[in-house]
Amino acid sequence: MNAVDLSPMPAATPIQAAIAGEALIDLIRRPDGSYLPCLGGALYNLCRALARQGVGTQYLNPLSRDRFGRELEAQLMADGVHLAQPDPVQQVTSLAVVNLNANGHPDYAFYREGVADRAVSAQGLGHACTALPALQVVCTGALALDARDAATYLPWLAAQRTAGHCVVVDANLRPSVMPDLAAYRSTVHAALAHAHLIKASDEDLDHLAVPGASALERARHLLAANPQAHLLALTLGANGAWLLHRNGTQCFAQEAQPLPVADTVGAGDSFLAGLLAHLLRQSQPAGAGSFARFVAALSDTACQHALRHALASASLCVMEQGCVPPGWEAAVDWAQKHPAQTA
């Protein structure tokens, strides 16, 4: 098991973000055929990445009392993440077997029957959010969009939008491990319909069969097909990322120089955390009243600055093995010292 990172965190801040979804152990295959156990799960990674960037963050799902669950909890606590359910449950921790290709890109196989992070209900998630007076953002995605969990997450997303919170959905599809692909796609689209902010990769758009001749065209189509969404983040791996706003603003950024990539585990999660952290900081002096309204009225300049910070956050992550999300200052420093290519 990888050691818990005890690097210092910012002083405690009010909880602004509540994250629901999987926490699991990534068993990453080494070149010699052995497997390295690493703490992971897209939403778990997002929690860590947000907290490291100074955002008050709560993880909503339960953790197991098994050894892996205790390790997951220890790292969340070290990063400054709050737990909605601090008492561990009997169910075991989810596992993901991760094989990396020559470019460090992960391929997953999941073991998630009867596991701790799925021992949750829409009502329980809602109660936890109601107890957070400073809450601005709720987020889910990835494995939580499994059609078998739709009765948990879809009503919760709808209720959070009604409550005035900014709903963020990270598509982050894993079609190879879903038994019913049609039902899975339907659930993902149903979740995206509740979102103010959508994050999707070019691969996600392919899996969702969104029409268009290019990833950018498909992203535009997806934003148009979800009229309640204000902002869509499209990630293209080493080819950069776009931010598309409902008002017509389009921003692009790409690292000017190739990066020494260790692997891409957690890169998208670090990107989304950097994007949200930057937007939340911008919203504080803006006086928008709510984060959702701030996102709805974003300027071109605000989009560009947030996108560069998000890209820097992902870039720093891919240069580390496993998911090692950067802190706020590290991402700011990288963005300042490495000007990005823009469209």
Short mmCIF file of N, CA and C in Angstrom, two decimals, residues 63-72 88-94:
data_model
loop_
_atom_site.label_atom_id
_atom_site.label_comp_id
_atom_site.label_asym_id
_atom_site.label_seq_id
_atom_site.Cartn_x
_atom_site.Cartn_y
_atom_site.Cartn_z
N LEU A 63 -17.18 4.50 4.10
CA LEU A 63 -15.96 3.73 3.86
C LEU A 63 -16.00 2.45 4.69
N SER A 64 -15.27 1.45 4.22
CA SER A 64 -15.26 0.15 4.90
C SER A 64 -14.38 0.17 6.14
N ARG A 65 -14.69 -0.74 7.06
CA ARG A 65 -13.83 -0.93 8.23
C ARG A 65 -12.64 -1.83 7.93
N ASP A 66 -12.53 -2.34 6.69
CA ASP A 66 -11.40 -3.21 6.37
C ASP A 66 -10.11 -2.39 6.24
N ARG A 67 -8.99 -3.08 6.01
CA ARG A 67 -7.70 -2.41 5.95
C ARG A 67 -7.68 -1.32 4.87
N PHE A 68 -8.21 -1.63 3.70
CA PHE A 68 -8.22 -0.66 2.62
C PHE A 68 -9.07 0.57 2.99
N GLY A 69 -10.20 0.33 3.62
CA GLY A 69 -11.06 1.43 4.03
C GLY A 69 -10.37 2.35 5.02
N ARG A 70 -9.61 1.77 5.93
CA ARG A 70 -8.87 2.60 6.90
C ARG A 70 -7.79 3.43 6.20
N GLU A 71 -7.17 2.85 5.18
CA GLU A 71 -6.16 3.60 4.42
C GLU A 71 -6.82 4.74 3.63
N LEU A 72 -7.96 4.46 3.03
CA LEU A 72 -8.68 5.50 2.30
C LEU A 72 -9.07 6.65 3.24
N PRO A 88 -17.21 3.65 10.04
CA PRO A 88 -17.03 2.69 8.95
C PRO A 88 -18.15 1.66 8.91
N VAL A 89 -18.33 1.05 7.74
CA VAL A 89 -19.38 0.05 7.55
C VAL A 89 -18.75 -1.32 7.33
N GLN A 90 -19.59 -2.35 7.42
CA GLN A 90 -19.11 -3.72 7.33
C GLN A 90 -18.72 -4.11 5.90
N GLN A 91 -19.37 -3.54 4.92
CA GLN A 91 -19.11 -3.90 3.53
C GLN A 91 -17.64 -3.64 3.18
N VAL A 92 -17.13 -4.42 2.22
CA VAL A 92 -15.71 -4.33 1.87
C VAL A 92 -15.46 -3.17 0.90
N THR A 93 -14.20 -2.85 0.69
CA THR A 93 -13.78 -1.79 -0.20
C THR A 93 -13.79 -2.26 -1.67
N SER A 94 -14.24 -1.39 -2.57
CA SER A 94 -14.19 -1.68 -4.01
C SER A 94 -12.75 -1.82 -4.48
#
